[in-house]
PDB file of C-alpha atoms in Angstrom:
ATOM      1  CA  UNK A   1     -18.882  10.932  14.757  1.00 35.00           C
ATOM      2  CA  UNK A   2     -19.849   9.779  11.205  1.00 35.00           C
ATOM      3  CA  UNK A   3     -16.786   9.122   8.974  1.00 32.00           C
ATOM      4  CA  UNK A   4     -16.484  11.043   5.406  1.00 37.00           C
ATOM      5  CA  UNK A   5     -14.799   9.500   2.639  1.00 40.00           C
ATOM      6  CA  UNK A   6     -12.136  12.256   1.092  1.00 48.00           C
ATOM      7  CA  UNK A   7     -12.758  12.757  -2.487  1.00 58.00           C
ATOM      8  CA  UNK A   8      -9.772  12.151  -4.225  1.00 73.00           C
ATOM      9  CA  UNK A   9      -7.683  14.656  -6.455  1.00 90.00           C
ATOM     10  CA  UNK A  10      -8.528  14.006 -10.109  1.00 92.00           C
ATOM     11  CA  UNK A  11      -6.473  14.334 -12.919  1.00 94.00           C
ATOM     12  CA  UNK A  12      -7.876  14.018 -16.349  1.00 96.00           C
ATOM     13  CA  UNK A  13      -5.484  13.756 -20.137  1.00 96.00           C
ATOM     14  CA  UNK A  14      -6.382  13.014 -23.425  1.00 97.00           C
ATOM     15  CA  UNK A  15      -5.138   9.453 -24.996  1.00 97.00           C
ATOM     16  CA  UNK A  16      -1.440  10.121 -26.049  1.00 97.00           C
ATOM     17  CA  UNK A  17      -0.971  13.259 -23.712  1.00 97.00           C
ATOM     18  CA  UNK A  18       1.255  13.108 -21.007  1.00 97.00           C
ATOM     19  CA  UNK A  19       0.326  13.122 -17.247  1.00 96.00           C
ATOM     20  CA  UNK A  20       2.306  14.298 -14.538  1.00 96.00           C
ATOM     21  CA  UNK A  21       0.952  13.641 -11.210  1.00 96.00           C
ATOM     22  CA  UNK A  22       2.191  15.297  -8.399  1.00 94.00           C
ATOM     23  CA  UNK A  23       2.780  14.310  -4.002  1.00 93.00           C
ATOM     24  CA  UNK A  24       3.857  16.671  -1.643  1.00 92.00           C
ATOM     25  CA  UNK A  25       5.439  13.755   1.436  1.00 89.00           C
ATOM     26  CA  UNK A  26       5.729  14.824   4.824  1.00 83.00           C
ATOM     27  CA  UNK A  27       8.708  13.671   6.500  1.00 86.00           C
ATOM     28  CA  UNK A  28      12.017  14.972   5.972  1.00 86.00           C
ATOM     29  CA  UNK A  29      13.743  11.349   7.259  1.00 85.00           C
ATOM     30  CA  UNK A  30      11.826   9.301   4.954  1.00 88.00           C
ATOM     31  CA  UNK A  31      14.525   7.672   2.773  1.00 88.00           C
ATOM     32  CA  UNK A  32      12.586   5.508  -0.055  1.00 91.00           C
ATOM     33  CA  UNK A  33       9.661   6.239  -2.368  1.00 93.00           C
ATOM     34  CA  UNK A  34       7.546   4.591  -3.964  1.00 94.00           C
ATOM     35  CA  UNK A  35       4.319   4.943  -6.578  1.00 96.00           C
ATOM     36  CA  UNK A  36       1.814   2.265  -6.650  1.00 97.00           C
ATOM     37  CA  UNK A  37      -1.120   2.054  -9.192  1.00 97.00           C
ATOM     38  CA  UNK A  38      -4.393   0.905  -7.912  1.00 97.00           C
ATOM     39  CA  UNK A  39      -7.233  -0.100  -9.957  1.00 96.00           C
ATOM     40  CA  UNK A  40     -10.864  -0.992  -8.940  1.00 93.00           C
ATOM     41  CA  UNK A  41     -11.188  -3.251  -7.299  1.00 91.00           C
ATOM     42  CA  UNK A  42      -7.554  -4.595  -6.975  1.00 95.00           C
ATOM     43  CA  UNK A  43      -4.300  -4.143  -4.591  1.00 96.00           C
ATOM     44  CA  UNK A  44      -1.671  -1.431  -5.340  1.00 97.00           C
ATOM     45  CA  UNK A  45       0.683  -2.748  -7.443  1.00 96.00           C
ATOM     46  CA  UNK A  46       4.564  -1.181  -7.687  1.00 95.00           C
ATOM     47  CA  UNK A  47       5.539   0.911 -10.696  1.00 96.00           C
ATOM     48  CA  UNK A  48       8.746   2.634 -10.040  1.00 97.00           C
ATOM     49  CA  UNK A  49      10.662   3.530  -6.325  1.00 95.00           C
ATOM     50  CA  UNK A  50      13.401   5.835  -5.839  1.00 95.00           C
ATOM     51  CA  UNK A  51      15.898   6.075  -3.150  1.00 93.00           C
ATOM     52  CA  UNK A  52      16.716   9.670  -1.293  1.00 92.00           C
ATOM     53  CA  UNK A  53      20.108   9.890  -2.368  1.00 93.00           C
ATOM     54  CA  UNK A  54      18.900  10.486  -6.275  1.00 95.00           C
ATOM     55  CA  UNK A  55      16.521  12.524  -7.837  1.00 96.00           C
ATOM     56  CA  UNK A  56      15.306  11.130 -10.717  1.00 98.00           C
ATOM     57  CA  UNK A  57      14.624   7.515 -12.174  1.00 97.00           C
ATOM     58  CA  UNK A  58      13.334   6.394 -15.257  1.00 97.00           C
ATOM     59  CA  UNK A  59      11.471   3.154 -15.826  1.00 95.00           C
ATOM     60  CA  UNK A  60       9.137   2.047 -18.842  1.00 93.00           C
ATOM     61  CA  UNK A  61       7.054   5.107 -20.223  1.00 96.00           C
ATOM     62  CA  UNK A  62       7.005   6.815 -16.355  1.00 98.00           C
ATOM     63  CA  UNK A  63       9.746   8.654 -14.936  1.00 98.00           C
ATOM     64  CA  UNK A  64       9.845   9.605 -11.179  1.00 97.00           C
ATOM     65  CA  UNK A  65      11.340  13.057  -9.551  1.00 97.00           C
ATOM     66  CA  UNK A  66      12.400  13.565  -6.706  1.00 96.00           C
ATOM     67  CA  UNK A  67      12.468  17.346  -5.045  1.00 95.00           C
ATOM     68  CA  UNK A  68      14.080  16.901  -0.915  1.00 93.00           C
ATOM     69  CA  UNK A  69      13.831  20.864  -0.791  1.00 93.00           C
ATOM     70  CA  UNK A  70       9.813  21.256  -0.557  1.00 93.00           C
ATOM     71  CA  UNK A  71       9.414  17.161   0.148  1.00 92.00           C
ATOM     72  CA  UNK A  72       7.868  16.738  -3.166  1.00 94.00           C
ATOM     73  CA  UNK A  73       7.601  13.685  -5.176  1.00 94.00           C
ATOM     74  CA  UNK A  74       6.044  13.385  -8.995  1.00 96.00           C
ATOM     75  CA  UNK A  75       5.291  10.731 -11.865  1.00 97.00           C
ATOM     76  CA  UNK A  76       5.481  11.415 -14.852  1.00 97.00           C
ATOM     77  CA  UNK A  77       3.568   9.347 -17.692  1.00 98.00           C
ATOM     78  CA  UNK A  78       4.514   9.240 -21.256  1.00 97.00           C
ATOM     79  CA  UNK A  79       1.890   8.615 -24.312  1.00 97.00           C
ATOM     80  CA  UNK A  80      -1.151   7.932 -21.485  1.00 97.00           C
ATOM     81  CA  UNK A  81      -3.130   5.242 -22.602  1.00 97.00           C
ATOM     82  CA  UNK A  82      -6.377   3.969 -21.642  1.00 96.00           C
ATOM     83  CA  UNK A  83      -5.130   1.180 -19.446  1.00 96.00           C
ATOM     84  CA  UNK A  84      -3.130   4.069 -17.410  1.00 97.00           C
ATOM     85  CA  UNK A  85      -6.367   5.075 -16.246  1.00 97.00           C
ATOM     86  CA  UNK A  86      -6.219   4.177 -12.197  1.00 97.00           C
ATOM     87  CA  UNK A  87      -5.394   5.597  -8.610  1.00 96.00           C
ATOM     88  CA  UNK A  88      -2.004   6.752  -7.967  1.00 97.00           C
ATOM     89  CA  UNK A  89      -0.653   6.520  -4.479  1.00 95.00           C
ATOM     90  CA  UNK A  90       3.148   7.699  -3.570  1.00 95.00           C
ATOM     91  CA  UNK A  91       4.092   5.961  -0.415  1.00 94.00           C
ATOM     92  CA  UNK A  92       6.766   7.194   1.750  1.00 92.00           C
ATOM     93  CA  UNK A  93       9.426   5.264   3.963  1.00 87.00           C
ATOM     94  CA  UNK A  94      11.403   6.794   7.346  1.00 76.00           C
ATOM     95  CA  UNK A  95      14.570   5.507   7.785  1.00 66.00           C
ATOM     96  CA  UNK A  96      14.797   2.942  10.375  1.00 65.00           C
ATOM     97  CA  UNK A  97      11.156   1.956  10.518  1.00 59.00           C
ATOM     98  CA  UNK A  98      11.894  -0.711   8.360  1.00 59.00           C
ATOM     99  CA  UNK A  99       9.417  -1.525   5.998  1.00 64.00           C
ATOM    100  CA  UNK A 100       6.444   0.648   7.423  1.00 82.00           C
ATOM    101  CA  UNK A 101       5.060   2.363   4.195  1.00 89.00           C
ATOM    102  CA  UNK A 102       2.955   5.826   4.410  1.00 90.00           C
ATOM    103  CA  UNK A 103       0.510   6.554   1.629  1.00 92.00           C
ATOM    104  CA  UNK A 104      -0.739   9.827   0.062  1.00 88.00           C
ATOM    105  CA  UNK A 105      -4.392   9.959  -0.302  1.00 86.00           C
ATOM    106  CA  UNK A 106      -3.896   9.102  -4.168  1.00 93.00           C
ATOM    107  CA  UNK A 107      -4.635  10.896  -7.622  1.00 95.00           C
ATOM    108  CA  UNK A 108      -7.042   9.340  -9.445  1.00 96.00           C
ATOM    109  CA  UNK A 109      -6.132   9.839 -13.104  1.00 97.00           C
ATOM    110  CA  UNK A 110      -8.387   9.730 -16.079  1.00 96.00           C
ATOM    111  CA  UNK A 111      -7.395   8.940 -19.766  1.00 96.00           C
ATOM    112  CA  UNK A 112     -10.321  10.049 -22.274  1.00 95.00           C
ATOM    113  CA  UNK A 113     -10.560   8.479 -25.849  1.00 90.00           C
TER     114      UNK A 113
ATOM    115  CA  UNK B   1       5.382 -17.215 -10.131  1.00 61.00           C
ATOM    116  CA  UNK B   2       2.416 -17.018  -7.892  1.00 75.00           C
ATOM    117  CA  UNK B   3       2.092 -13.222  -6.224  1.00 93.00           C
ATOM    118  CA  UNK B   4       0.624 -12.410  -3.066  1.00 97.00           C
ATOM    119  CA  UNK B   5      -2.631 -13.914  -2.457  1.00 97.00           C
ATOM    120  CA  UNK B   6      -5.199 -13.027  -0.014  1.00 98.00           C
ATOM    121  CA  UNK B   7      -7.915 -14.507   1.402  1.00 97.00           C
ATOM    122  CA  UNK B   8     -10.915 -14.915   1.441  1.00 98.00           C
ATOM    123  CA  UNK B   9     -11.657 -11.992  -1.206  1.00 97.00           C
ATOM    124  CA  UNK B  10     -15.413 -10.598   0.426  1.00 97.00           C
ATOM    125  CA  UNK B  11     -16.481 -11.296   4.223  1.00 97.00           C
ATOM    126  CA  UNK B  12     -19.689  -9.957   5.565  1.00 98.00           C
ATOM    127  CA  UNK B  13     -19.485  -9.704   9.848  1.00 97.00           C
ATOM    128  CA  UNK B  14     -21.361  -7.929  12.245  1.00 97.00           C
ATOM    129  CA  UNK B  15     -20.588  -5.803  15.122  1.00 97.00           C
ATOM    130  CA  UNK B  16     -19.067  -7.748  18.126  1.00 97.00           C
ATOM    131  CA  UNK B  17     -17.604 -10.535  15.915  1.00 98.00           C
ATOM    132  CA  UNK B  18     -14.175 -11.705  15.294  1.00 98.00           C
ATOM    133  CA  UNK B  19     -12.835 -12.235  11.970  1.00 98.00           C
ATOM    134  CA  UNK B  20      -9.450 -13.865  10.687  1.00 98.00           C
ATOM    135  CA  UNK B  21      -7.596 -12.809   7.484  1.00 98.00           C
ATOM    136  CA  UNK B  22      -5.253 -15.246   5.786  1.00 98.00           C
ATOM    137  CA  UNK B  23      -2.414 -13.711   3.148  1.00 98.00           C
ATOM    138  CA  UNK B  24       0.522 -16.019   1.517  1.00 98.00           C
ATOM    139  CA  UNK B  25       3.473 -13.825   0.370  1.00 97.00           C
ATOM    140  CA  UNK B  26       5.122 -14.092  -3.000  1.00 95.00           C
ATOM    141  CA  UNK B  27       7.488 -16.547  -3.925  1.00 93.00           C
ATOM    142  CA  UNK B  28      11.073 -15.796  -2.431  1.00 91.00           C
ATOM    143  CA  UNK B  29       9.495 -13.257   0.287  1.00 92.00           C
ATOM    144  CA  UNK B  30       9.885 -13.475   4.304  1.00 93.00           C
ATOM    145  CA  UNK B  31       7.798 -10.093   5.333  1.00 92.00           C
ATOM    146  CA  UNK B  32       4.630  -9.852   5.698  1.00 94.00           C
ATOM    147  CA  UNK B  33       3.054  -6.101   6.594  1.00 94.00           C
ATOM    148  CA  UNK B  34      -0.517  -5.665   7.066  1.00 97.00           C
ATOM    149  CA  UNK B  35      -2.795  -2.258   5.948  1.00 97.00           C
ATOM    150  CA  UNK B  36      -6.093  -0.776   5.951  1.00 98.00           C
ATOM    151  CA  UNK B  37      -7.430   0.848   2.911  1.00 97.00           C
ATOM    152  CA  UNK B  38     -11.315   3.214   3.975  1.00 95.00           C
ATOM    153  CA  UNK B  39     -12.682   3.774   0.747  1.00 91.00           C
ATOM    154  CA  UNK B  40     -11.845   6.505  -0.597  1.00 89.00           C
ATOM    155  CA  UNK B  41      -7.841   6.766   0.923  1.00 92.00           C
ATOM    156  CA  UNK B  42      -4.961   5.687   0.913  1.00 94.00           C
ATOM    157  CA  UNK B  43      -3.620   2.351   2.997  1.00 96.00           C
ATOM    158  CA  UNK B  44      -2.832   2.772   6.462  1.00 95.00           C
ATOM    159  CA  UNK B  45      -0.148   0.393   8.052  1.00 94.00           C
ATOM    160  CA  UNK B  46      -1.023  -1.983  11.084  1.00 96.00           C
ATOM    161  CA  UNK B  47       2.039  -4.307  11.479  1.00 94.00           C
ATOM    162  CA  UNK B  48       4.362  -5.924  10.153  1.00 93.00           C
ATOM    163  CA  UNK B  49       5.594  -9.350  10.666  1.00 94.00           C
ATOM    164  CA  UNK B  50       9.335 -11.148  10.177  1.00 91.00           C
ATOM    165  CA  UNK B  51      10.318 -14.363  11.756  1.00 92.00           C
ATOM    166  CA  UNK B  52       7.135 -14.844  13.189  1.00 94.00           C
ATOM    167  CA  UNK B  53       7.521 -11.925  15.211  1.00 94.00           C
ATOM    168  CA  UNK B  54       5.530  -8.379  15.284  1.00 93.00           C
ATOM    169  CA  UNK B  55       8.479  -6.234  14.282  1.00 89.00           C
ATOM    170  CA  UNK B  56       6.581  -2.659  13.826  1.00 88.00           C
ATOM    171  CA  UNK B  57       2.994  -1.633  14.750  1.00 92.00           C
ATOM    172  CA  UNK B  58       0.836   1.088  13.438  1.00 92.00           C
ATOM    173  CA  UNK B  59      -1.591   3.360  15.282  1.00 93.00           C
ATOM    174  CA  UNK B  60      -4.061   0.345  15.548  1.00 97.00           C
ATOM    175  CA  UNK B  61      -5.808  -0.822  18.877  1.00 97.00           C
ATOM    176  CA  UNK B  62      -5.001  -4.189  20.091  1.00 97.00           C
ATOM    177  CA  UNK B  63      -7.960  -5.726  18.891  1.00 98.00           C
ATOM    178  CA  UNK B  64      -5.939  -6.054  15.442  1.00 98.00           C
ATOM    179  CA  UNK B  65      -3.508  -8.760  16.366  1.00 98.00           C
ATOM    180  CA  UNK B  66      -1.761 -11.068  13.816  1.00 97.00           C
ATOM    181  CA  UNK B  67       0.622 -14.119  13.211  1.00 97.00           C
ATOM    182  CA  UNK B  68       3.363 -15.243  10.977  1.00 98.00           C
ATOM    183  CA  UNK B  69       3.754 -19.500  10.578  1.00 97.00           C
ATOM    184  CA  UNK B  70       7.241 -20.717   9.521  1.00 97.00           C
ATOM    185  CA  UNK B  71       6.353 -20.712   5.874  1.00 96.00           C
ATOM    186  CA  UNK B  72       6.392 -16.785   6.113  1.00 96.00           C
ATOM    187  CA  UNK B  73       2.051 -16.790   5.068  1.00 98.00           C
ATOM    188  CA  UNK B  74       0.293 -14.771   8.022  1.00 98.00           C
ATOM    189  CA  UNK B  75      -3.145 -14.262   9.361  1.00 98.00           C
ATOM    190  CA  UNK B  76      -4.607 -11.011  10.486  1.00 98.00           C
ATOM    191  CA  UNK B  77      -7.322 -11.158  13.411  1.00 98.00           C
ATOM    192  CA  UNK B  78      -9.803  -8.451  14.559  1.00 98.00           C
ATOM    193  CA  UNK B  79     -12.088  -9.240  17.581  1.00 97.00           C
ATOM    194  CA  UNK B  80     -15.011  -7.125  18.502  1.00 98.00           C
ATOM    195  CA  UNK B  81     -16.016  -5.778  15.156  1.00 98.00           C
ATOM    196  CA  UNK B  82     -16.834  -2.159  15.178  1.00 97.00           C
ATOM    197  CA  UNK B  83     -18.852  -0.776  12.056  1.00 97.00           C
ATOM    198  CA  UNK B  84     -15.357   1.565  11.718  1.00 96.00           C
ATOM    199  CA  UNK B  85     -13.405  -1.521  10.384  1.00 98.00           C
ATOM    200  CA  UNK B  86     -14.921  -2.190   7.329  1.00 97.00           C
ATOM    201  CA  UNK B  87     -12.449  -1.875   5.193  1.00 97.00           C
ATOM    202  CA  UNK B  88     -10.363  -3.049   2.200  1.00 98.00           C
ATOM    203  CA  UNK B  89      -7.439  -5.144   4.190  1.00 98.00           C
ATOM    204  CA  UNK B  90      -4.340  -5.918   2.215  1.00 98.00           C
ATOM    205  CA  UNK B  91      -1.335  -7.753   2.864  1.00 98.00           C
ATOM    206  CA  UNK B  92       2.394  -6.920   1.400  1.00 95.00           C
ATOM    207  CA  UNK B  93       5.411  -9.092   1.394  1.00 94.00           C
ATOM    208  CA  UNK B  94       8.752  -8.045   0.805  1.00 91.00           C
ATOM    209  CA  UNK B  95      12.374  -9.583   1.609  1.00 86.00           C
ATOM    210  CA  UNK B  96      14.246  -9.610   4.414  1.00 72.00           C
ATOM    211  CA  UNK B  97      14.303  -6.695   7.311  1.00 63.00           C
ATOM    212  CA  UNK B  98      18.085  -6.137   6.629  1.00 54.00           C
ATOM    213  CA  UNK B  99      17.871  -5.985   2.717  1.00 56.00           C
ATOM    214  CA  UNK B 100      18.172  -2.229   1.362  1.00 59.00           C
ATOM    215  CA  UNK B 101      14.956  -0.528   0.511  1.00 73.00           C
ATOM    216  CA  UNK B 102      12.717  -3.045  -2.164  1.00 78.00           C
ATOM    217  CA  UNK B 103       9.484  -2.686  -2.840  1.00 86.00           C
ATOM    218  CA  UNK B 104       6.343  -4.457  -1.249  1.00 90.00           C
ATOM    219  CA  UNK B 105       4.353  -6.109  -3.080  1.00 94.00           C
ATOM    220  CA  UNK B 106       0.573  -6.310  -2.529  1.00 97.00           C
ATOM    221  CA  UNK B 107      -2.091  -8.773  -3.116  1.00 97.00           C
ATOM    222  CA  UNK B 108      -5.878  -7.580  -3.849  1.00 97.00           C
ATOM    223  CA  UNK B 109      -7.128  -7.735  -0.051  1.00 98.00           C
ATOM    224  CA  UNK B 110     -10.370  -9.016   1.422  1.00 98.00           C
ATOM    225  CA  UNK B 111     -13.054  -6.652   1.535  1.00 97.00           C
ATOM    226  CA  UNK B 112     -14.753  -6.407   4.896  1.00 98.00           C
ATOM    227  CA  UNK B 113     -18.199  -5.217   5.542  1.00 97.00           C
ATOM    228  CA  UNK B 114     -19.567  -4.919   9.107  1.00 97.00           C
ATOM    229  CA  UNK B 115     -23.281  -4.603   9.570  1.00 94.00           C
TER     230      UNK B 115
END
């Protein structure tokens, strides 16, 4: 049959807001996280991981949570600027299947002037 | 530091072909995994590759194959093109099977059109 493309999820803030993005992950055994930013035309590229055993992690202006009860995974964005404006994909790793990564289908976030 | 680097960046095929990818890894990496990104979603795996061996698959047909050369840089093939595979195709690298959980690290993928 003919394929679809999904529409992604969109999340829109004003310049100097912030944005919290959310991910709901499926497996209970995956043991790693991970956000990736993805602009147009380009390859995901890492901003911040966190490991199962912790639930929180702060990096430079994002912060990641992590919630094991209802397998759900946020970033959080501080002072959005322009350049923040991108795809956002959380990517999910079981333990033992080394370094297989499973993506979300991505937010795709909007910073207006 | 040179990053992961893909290539070649655009390749136009049609149905029934073969195609070959080519992806170096960063600097200081020895795994090489392999995904397809439809437009519109999120990357799907297809292998992964660590001393030049397959060491985890996807649910991909075996008309993906791939290939890792000593230097760690690896080639993905796809024989008898199907309009279905175009595709954005990006390559990660990342250390060592046995290192705890790191990051991979992506390069900006070839985009493949089949007519």
């Amino acid at each position: 049959g003919e394929s679809v493309g999904l529409h992604l999820p969109t999340l829109s803030v004003q310049e100097g807001d912030n944005s919290i993005i959310n991910c709901a992950y499926s497996n209970s055994a995956s043991d790693y996280f991970i956000w990736y930013k993805q602009e147009s035309g380009k390859g995901p590229q890492f901003i911040i991981d966190i490991r199962s055993n912790m639930d929180k992690r702060q990096g430079q202006r994002v912060t990641v949570l992590l919630n094991k009860t209802v397998k759900h995974l946020s970033l959080q964005i501080a002072a959005t600027q322009p350049g923040d404006s991108a795809v956002y994909f959380c990517a999910e790793k079981t333990s033992g299947s080394a370094r297989q990564l499973t993506f979300g289908s991505g937010t795709q976030l909007t910073v207006l002037p | 530091d040179a990053g992961v680097t893909q290539s070649p960046t655009h390749l136009i095929k049609t149905r029934g072909q073969q195609v070959t990818l080519r992806c170096s890894p960063k600097s200081g990496h020895d795994t090489v995994s392999w995904y397809q990104q439809a437009l519109g979603q999120g990357p799907q795996f297809i292998f992964q590759y660590y001393e030049e061996e397959e060491r985890q698959r996807g649910n991909f047909p075996d008309r993906f194959s791939g290939h890792q050369f000593p230097n760690y840089s690896s080639e993905l093939n796809v024989n008898a093109l199907l309009l279905g595979d175009s595709a954005l195709y990006l390559c990660a690298s990342s250390s060592g099977l046995g290192v705890s959980n790191q990051p991979q690290h992506f390069g900006d993928g070839t985009r493949l059109s089949i007519l």
